Tab-separated table of C-alpha atoms in Angstrom:
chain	number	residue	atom	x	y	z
V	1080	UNK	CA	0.000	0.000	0.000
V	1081	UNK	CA	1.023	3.696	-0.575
V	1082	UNK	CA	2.579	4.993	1.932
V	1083	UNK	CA	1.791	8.632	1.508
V	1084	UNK	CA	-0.362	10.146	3.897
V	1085	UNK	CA	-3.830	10.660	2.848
V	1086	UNK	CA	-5.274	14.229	3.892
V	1087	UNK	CA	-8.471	12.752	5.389
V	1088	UNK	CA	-10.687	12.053	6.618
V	1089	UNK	CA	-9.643	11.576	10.051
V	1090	UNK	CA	-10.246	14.734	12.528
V	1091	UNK	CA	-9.293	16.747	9.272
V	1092	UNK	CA	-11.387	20.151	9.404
V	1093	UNK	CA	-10.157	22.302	6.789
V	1094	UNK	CA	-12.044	20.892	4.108
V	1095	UNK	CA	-14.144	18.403	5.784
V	1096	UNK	CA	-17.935	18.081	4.668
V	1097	UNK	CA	-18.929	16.100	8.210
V	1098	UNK	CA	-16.550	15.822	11.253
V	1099	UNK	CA	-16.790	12.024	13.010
V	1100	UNK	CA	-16.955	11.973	16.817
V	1101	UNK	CA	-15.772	8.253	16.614
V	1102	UNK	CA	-13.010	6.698	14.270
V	1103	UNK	CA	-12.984	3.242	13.452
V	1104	UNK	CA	-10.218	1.287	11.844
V	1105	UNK	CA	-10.416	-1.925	10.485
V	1106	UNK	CA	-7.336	-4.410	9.834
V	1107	UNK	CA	-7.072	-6.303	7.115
V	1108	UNK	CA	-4.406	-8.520	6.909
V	1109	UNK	CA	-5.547	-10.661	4.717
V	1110	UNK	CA	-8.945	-11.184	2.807
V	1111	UNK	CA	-10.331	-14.261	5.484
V	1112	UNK	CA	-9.541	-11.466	8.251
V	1113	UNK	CA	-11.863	-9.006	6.155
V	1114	UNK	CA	-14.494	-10.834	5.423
V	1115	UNK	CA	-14.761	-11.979	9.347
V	1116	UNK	CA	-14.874	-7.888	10.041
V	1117	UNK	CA	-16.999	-6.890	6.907
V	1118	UNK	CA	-20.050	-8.532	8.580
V	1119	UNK	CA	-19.541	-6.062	11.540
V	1120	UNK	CA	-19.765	-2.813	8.825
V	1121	UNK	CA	-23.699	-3.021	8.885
V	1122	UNK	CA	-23.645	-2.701	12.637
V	1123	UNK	CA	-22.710	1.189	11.960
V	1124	UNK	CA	-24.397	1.763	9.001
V	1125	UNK	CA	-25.654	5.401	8.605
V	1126	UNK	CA	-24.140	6.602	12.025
V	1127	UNK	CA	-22.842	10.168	11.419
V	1128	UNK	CA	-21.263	9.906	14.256
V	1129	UNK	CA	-18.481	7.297	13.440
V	1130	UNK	CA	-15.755	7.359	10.398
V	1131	UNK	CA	-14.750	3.719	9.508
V	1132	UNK	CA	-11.238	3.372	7.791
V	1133	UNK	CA	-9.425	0.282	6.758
V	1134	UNK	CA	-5.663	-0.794	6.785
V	1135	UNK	CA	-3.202	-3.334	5.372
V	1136	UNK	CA	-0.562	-4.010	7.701
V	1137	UNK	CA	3.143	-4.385	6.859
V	1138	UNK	CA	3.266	-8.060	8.556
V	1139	UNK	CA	-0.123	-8.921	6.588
V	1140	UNK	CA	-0.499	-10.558	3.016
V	1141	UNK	CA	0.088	-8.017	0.357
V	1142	UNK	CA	-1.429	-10.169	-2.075
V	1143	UNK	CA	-3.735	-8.665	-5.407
V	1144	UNK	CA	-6.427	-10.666	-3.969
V	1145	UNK	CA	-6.324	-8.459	-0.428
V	1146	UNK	CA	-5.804	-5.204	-1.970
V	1147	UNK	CA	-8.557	-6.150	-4.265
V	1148	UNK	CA	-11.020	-7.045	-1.392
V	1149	UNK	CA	-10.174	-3.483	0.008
V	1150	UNK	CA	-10.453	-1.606	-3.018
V	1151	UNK	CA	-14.173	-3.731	-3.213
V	1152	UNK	CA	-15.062	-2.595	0.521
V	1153	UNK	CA	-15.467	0.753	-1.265
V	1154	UNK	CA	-13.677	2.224	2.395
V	1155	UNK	CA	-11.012	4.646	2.867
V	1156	UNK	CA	-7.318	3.256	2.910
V	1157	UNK	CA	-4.778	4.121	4.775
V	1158	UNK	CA	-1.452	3.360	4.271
V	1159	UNK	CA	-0.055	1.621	7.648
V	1160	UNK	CA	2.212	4.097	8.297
V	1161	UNK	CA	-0.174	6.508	8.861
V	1162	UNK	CA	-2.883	3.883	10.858
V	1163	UNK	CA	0.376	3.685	13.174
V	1164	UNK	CA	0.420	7.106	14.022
V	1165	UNK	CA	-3.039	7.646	14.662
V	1166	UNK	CA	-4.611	7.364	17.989
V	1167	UNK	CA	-8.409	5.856	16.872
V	1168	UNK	CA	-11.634	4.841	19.266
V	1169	UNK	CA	-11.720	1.366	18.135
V	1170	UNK	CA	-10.141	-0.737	15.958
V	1171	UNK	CA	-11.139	-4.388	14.591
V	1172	UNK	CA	-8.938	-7.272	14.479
V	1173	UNK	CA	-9.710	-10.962	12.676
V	1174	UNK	CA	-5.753	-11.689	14.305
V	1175	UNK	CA	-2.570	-10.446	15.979
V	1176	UNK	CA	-0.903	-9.072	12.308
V	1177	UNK	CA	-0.576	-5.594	13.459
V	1178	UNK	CA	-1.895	-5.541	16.965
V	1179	UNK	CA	0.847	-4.611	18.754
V	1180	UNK	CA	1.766	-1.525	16.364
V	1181	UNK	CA	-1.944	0.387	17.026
V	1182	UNK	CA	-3.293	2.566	19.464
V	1183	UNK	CA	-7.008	2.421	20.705
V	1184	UNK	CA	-9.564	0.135	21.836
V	1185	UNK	CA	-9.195	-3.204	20.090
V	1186	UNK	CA	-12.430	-5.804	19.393
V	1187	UNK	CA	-11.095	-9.384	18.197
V	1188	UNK	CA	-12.987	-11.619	15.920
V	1189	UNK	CA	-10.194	-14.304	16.007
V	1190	UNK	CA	-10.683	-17.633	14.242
V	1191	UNK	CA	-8.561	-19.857	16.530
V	1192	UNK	CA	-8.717	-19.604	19.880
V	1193	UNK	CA	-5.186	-19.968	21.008
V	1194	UNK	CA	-2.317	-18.187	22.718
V	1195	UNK	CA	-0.423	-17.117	19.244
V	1196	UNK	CA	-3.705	-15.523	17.850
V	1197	UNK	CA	-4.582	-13.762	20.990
V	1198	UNK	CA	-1.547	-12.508	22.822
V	1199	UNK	CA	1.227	-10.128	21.738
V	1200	UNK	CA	4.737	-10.608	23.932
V	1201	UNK	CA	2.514	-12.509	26.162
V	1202	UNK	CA	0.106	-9.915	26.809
V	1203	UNK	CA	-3.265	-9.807	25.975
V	1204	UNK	CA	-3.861	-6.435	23.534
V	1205	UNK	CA	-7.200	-6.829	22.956
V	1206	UNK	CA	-10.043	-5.072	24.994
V	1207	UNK	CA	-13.414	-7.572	23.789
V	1208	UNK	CA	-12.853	-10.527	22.273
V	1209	UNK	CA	-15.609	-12.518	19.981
V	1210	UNK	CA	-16.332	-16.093	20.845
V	1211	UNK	CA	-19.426	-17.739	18.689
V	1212	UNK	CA	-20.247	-20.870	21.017
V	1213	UNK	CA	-20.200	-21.133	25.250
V	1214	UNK	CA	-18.056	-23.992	24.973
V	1215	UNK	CA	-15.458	-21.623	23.536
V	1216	UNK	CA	-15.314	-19.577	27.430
V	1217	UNK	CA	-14.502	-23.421	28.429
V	1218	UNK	CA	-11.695	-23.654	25.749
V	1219	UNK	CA	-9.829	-20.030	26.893
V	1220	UNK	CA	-9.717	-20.510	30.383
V	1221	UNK	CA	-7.818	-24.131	29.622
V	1222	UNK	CA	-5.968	-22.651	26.895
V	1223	UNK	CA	-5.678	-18.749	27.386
V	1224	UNK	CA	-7.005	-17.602	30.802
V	1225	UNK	CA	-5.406	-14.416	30.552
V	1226	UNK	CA	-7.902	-14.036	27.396
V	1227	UNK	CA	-11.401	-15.058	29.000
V	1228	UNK	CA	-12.165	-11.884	30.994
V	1229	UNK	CA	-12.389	-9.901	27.797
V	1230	UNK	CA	-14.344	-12.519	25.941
V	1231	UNK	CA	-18.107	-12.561	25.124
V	1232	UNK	CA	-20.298	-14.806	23.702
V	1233	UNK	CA	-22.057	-13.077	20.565
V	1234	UNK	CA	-23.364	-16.065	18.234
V	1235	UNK	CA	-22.100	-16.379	14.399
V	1236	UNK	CA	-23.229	-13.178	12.705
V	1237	UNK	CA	-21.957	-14.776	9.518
V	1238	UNK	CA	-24.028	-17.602	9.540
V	1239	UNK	CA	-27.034	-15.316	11.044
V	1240	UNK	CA	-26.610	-13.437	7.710
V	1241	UNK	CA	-26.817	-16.489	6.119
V	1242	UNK	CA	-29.898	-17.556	7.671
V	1243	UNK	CA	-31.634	-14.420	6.475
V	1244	UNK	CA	-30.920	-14.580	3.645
V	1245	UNK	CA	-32.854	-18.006	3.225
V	1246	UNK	CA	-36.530	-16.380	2.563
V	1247	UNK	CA	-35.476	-14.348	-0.523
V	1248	UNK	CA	-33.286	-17.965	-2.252
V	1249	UNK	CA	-35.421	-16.979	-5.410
V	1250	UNK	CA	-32.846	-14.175	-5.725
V	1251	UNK	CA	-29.635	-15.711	-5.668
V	1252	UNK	CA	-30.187	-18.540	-8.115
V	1253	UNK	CA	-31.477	-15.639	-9.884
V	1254	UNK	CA	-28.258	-13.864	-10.080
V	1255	UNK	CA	-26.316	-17.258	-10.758
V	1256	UNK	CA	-28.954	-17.365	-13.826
V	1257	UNK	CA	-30.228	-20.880	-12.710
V	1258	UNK	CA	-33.189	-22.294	-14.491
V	1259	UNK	CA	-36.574	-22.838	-12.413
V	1260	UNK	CA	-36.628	-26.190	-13.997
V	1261	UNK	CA	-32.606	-27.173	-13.037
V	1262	UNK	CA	-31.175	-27.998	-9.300
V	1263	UNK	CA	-27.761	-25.619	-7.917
V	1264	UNK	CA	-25.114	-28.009	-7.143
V	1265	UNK	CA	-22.487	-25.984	-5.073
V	1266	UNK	CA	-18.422	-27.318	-4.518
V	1267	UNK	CA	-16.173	-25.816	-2.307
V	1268	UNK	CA	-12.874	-26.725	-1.081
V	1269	UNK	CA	-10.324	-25.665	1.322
V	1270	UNK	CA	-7.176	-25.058	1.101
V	1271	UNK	CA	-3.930	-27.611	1.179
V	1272	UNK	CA	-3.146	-30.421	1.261
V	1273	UNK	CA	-5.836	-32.405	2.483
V	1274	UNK	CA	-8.413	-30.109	0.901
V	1275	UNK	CA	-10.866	-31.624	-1.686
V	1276	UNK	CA	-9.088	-29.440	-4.549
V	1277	UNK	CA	-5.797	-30.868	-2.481
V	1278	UNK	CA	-6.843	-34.349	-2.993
V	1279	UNK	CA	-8.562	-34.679	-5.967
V	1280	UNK	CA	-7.270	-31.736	-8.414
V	1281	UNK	CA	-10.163	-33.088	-11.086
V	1282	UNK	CA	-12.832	-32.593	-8.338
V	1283	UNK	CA	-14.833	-30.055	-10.733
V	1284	UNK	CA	-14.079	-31.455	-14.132
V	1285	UNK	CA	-15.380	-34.575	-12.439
V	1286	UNK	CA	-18.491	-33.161	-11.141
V	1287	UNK	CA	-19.199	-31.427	-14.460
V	1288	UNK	CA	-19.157	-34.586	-16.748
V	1289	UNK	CA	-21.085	-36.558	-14.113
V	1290	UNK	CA	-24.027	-34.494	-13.591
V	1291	UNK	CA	-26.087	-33.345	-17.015
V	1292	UNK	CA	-25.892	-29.698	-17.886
V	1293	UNK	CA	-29.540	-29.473	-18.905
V	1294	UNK	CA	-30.628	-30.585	-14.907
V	1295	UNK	CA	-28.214	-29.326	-13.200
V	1296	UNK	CA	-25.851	-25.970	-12.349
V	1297	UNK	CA	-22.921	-25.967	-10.525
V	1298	UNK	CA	-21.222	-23.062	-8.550
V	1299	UNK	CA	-17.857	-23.446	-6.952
V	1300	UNK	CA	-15.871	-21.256	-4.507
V	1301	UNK	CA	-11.906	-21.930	-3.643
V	1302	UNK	CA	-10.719	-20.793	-0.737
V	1303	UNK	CA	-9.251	-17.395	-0.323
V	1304	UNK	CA	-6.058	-18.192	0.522
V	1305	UNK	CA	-5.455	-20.490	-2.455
V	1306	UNK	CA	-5.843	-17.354	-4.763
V	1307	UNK	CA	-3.610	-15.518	-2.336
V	1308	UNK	CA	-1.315	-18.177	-2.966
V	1309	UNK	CA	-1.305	-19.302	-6.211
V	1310	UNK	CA	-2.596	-15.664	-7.848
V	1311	UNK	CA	-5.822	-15.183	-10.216
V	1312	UNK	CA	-3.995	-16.378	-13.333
V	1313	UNK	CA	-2.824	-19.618	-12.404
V	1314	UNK	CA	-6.276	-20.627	-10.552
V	1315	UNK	CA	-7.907	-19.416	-13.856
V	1316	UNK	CA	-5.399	-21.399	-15.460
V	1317	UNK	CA	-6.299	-24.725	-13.631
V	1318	UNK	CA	-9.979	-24.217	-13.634
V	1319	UNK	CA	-9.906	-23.025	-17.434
V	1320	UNK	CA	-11.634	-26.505	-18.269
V	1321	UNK	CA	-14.326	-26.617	-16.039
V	1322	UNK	CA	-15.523	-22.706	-16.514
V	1323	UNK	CA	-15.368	-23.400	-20.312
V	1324	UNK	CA	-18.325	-26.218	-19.332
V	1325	UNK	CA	-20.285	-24.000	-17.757
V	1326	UNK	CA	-18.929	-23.705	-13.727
V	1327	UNK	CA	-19.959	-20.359	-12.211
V	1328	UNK	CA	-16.916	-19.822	-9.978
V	1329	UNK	CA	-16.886	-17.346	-7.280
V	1330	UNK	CA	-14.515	-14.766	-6.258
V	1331	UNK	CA	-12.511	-15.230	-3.086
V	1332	UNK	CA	-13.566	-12.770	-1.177
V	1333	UNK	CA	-17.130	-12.992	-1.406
V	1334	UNK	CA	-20.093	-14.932	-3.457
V	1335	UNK	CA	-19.644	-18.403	-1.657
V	1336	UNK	CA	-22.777	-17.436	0.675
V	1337	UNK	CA	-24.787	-16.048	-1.773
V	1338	UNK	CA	-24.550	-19.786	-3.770
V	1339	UNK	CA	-24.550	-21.412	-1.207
V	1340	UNK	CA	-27.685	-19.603	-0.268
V	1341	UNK	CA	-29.352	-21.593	-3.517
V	1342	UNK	CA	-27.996	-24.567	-3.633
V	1343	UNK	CA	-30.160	-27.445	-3.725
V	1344	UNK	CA	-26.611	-29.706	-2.824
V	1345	UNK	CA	-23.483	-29.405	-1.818
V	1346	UNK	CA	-19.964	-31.222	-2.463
V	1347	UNK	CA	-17.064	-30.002	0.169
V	1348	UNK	CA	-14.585	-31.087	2.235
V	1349	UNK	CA	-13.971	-29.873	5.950
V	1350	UNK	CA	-14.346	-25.893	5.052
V	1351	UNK	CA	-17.303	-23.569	6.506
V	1352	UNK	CA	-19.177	-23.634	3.687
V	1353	UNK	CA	-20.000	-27.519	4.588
V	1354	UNK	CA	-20.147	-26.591	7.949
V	1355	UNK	CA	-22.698	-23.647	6.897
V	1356	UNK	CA	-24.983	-25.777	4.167
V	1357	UNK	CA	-25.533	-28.028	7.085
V	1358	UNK	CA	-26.543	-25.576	9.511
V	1359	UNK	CA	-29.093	-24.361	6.970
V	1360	UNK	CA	-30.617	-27.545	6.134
V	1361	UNK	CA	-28.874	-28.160	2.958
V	1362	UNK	CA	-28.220	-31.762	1.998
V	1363	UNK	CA	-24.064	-31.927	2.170
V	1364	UNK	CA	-22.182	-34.568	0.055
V	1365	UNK	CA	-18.793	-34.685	1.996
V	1366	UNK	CA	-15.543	-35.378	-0.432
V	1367	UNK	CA	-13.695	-37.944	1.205
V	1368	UNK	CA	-10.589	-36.653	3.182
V	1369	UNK	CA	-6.944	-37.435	4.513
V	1370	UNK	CA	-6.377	-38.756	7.631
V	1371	UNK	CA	-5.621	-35.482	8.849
V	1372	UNK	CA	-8.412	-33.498	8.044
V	1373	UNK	CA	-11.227	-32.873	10.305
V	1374	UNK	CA	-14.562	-35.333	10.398
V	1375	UNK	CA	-17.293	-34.276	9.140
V	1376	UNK	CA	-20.722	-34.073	11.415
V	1377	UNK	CA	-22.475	-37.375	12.098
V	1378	UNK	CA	-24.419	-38.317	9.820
V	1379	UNK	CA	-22.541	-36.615	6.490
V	1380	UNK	CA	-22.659	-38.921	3.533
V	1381	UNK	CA	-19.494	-39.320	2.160
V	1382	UNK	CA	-18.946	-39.685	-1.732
V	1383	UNK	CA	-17.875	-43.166	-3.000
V	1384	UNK	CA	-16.046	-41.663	-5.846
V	1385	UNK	CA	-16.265	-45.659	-7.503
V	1386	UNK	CA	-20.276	-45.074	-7.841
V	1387	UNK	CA	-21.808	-42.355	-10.094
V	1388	UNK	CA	-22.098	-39.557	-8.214
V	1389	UNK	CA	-25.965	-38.352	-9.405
V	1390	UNK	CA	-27.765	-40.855	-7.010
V	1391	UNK	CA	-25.606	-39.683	-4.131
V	1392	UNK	CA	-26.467	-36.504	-4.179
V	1393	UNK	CA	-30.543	-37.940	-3.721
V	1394	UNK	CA	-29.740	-40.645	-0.958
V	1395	UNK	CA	-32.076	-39.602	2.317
V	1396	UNK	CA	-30.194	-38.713	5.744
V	1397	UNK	CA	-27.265	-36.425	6.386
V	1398	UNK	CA	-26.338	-34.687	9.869
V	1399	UNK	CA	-29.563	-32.919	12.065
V	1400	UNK	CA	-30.184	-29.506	11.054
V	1401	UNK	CA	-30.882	-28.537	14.715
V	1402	UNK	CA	-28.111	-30.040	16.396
V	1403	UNK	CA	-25.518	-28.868	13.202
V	1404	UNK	CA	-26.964	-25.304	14.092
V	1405	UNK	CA	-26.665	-25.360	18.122
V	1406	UNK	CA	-22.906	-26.524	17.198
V	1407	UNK	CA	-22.010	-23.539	15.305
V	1408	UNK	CA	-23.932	-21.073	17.257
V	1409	UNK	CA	-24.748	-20.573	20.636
V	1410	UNK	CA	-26.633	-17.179	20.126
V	1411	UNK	CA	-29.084	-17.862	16.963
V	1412	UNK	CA	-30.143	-14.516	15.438
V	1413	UNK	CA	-28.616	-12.863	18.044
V	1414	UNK	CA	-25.421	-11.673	17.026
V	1415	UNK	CA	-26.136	-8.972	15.242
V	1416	UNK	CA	-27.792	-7.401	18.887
V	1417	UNK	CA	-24.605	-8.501	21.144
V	1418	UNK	CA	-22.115	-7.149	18.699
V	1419	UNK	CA	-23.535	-3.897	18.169
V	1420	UNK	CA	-23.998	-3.626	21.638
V	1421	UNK	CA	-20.284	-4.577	22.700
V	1422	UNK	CA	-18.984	-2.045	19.826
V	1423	UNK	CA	-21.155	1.314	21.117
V	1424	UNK	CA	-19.863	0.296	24.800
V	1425	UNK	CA	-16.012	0.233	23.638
V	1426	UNK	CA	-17.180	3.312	21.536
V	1427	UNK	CA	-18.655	5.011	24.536
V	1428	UNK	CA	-21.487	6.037	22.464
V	1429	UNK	CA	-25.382	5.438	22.722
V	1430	UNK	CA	-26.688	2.769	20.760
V	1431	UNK	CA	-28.679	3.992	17.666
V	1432	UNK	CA	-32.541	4.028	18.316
V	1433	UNK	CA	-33.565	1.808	15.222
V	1434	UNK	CA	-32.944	-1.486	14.826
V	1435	UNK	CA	-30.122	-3.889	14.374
V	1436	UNK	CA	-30.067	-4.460	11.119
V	1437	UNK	CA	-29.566	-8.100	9.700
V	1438	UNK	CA	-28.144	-7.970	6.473
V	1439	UNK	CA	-28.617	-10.486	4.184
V	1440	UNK	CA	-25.090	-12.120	2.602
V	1441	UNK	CA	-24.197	-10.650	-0.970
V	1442	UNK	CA	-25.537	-11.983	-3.917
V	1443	UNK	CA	-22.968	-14.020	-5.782
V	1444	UNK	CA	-21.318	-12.471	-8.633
V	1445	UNK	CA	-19.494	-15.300	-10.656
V	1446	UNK	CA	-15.637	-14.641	-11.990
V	1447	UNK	CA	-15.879	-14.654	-15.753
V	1448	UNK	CA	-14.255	-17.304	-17.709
């Protein structure tokens, strides 16, 4: 990132239209880390009150793929250098990459719960930190204690997104341009080794010739940090084939909700979007893994890749809705209420009088072939 010092907009009144009473910075190390802190943005939607900002840290990825997600979050960017030397209200963290550098009020959204994601030199930097489950409080004071007096328990707003968005489905196979008369087959795979893409690097020119184009449509989504890795080309490279047949492949920082949002099935390995489709009470097809990997729920069919794979996708059963759901989420519908709450209190600000708004997930805009 640049690092010449942009004139605004923070507590900048020479030419300033509105002056904020809050700042906000968000850190974006990489684009997993933003999309964990984009679903916090609607929380402060249309607060004159607050200016939001966002940063790439030095220690981050400077991939295309995170700069890209920035540029797409439409927010002002400042170069580190400057984020360094600014004293802000709050600022939101997905992990440590640049903790230790800023000043303010820090809210953690971490995604594991251990003493290298949550400590800096041993200390404990951040002032609230995010948990999604109770059992998670149980997990920090084995693993962190230092960490559980500045944890809460909000719920999944990511997955309460996706649970909104449910009731307007007719929408996103829409914008994937699926026929009424065909069924959404969605893929997904995580990254190395012992991903699906890891394992079986035909996975969607597989899927492709086994299911017929004219009943069904298939979506795909690769995790980000395979593009961050590998760069566009060479994943447009590899999955050249299977977009020339018709895959509608999704960009890595967003889109995977939106299909998954319409899929009638899904094909994945160990990745949240199996975890997700579950939770949502669509029928999951689980890719068969490496010893290593993590199981799947109870109950996940597993693909025999010796049988076709059509009549798989129909077999009965698959992992409990309910019980996938209280696993992932011990605050349904909720977490859009305890997070806004949590960031006004580290703001020191009243909460807004109208509603917490829950935002539906993006519709999915495919990458072209």
């Amino acid at each position: 990132m640049d690092d010449a010092w942009l004139r605004g907009p923070i507590r900048r009144r020479s030419w300033a239209t509105r002056i904020a009473r809050r700042t906000v910075c968000l850190v974006v190390p990489h684009v997993v880390a933003g999309v964990r802190l984009a679903d916090l943005l609607p929380l402060l939607e249309a607060d004159h009150r607050i200016q939001v900002v966002v940063t790439v840290p030095e220690d981050g990825s400077h991939g295309p793929a995170t700069q890209d997600f920035v540029k797409a979050l439409g927010i002002v960017a400042l170069p580190w250098t400057q984020a360094r030397h600014t004293e802000w209200d709050l600022v939101l963290v997905a992990d440590k990459h640049g903790v230790g550098e800023l000043r303010g009020k820090m809210l953690l959204v971490p995604q594991e719960l251990d003493a290298d994601t949550l400590t800096v030199d041993g200390q404990v930097r951040a002032d609230a930190i995010v948990l999604t489950h109770d059992r998670q409080l149980e997990q920090l004071g084995e693993n962190v204690p230092d960490a559980k007096p500045a944890a809460f328990v909000a719920g999944d707003i990511g997955f309460d997104r996706l649970e909104a968005a449910m009731s307007l489905r007719k929408h996103y196979r829409e914008a994937l341009d699926v026929p009424t008369d065909q069924e959404l087959v969605f893929v997904s795979s995580a990254y190395g080794e012992q991903s699906a893409l890891g394992r079986h690097p035909d996975l969607f020119d597989r899927i492709l010739a086994e299911l017929a184009p004219d009943r069904y449509w298939v979506a795909g989504a690769l995790h980000p940090r395979t593009w961050a890795q590998y760069g566009e080309w060479q994943v447009r490279d590899w999955m050249s084939p299977a977009l020339n047949d018709g895959l509608r492949l999704m960009p890595p920082h967003e889109g995977w909700r939106g299909a998954l949002v319409g899929a009638d099935a899904v094909i994945g390995d160990h990745g949240k979007p199996t975890r997700y489709a579950a939770g949502i009470g669509v029928p999951v097809l689980h890719v068969p893994d490496g010893e290593d990997a993590p199981e799947p729920f109870d109950g996940t069919p597993v693909w025999d890749l010796d049988d076709p794979l059509e009549p798989q996708l129909k077999q009965p059963g698959g992992p409990d809705r309910d019980t996938v759901r209280d696993l992932l989420t011990s605050r349904p519908g909720e977490a859009g209420s305890v997070l806004r709450q949590k960031l006004y209190e580290l703001l020191d600000l009243d909460e807004p009088a109208r509603s917490v708004p829950l935002s539906p997930v993006s519709l999915p805009v495919p990458v072209l072939p």
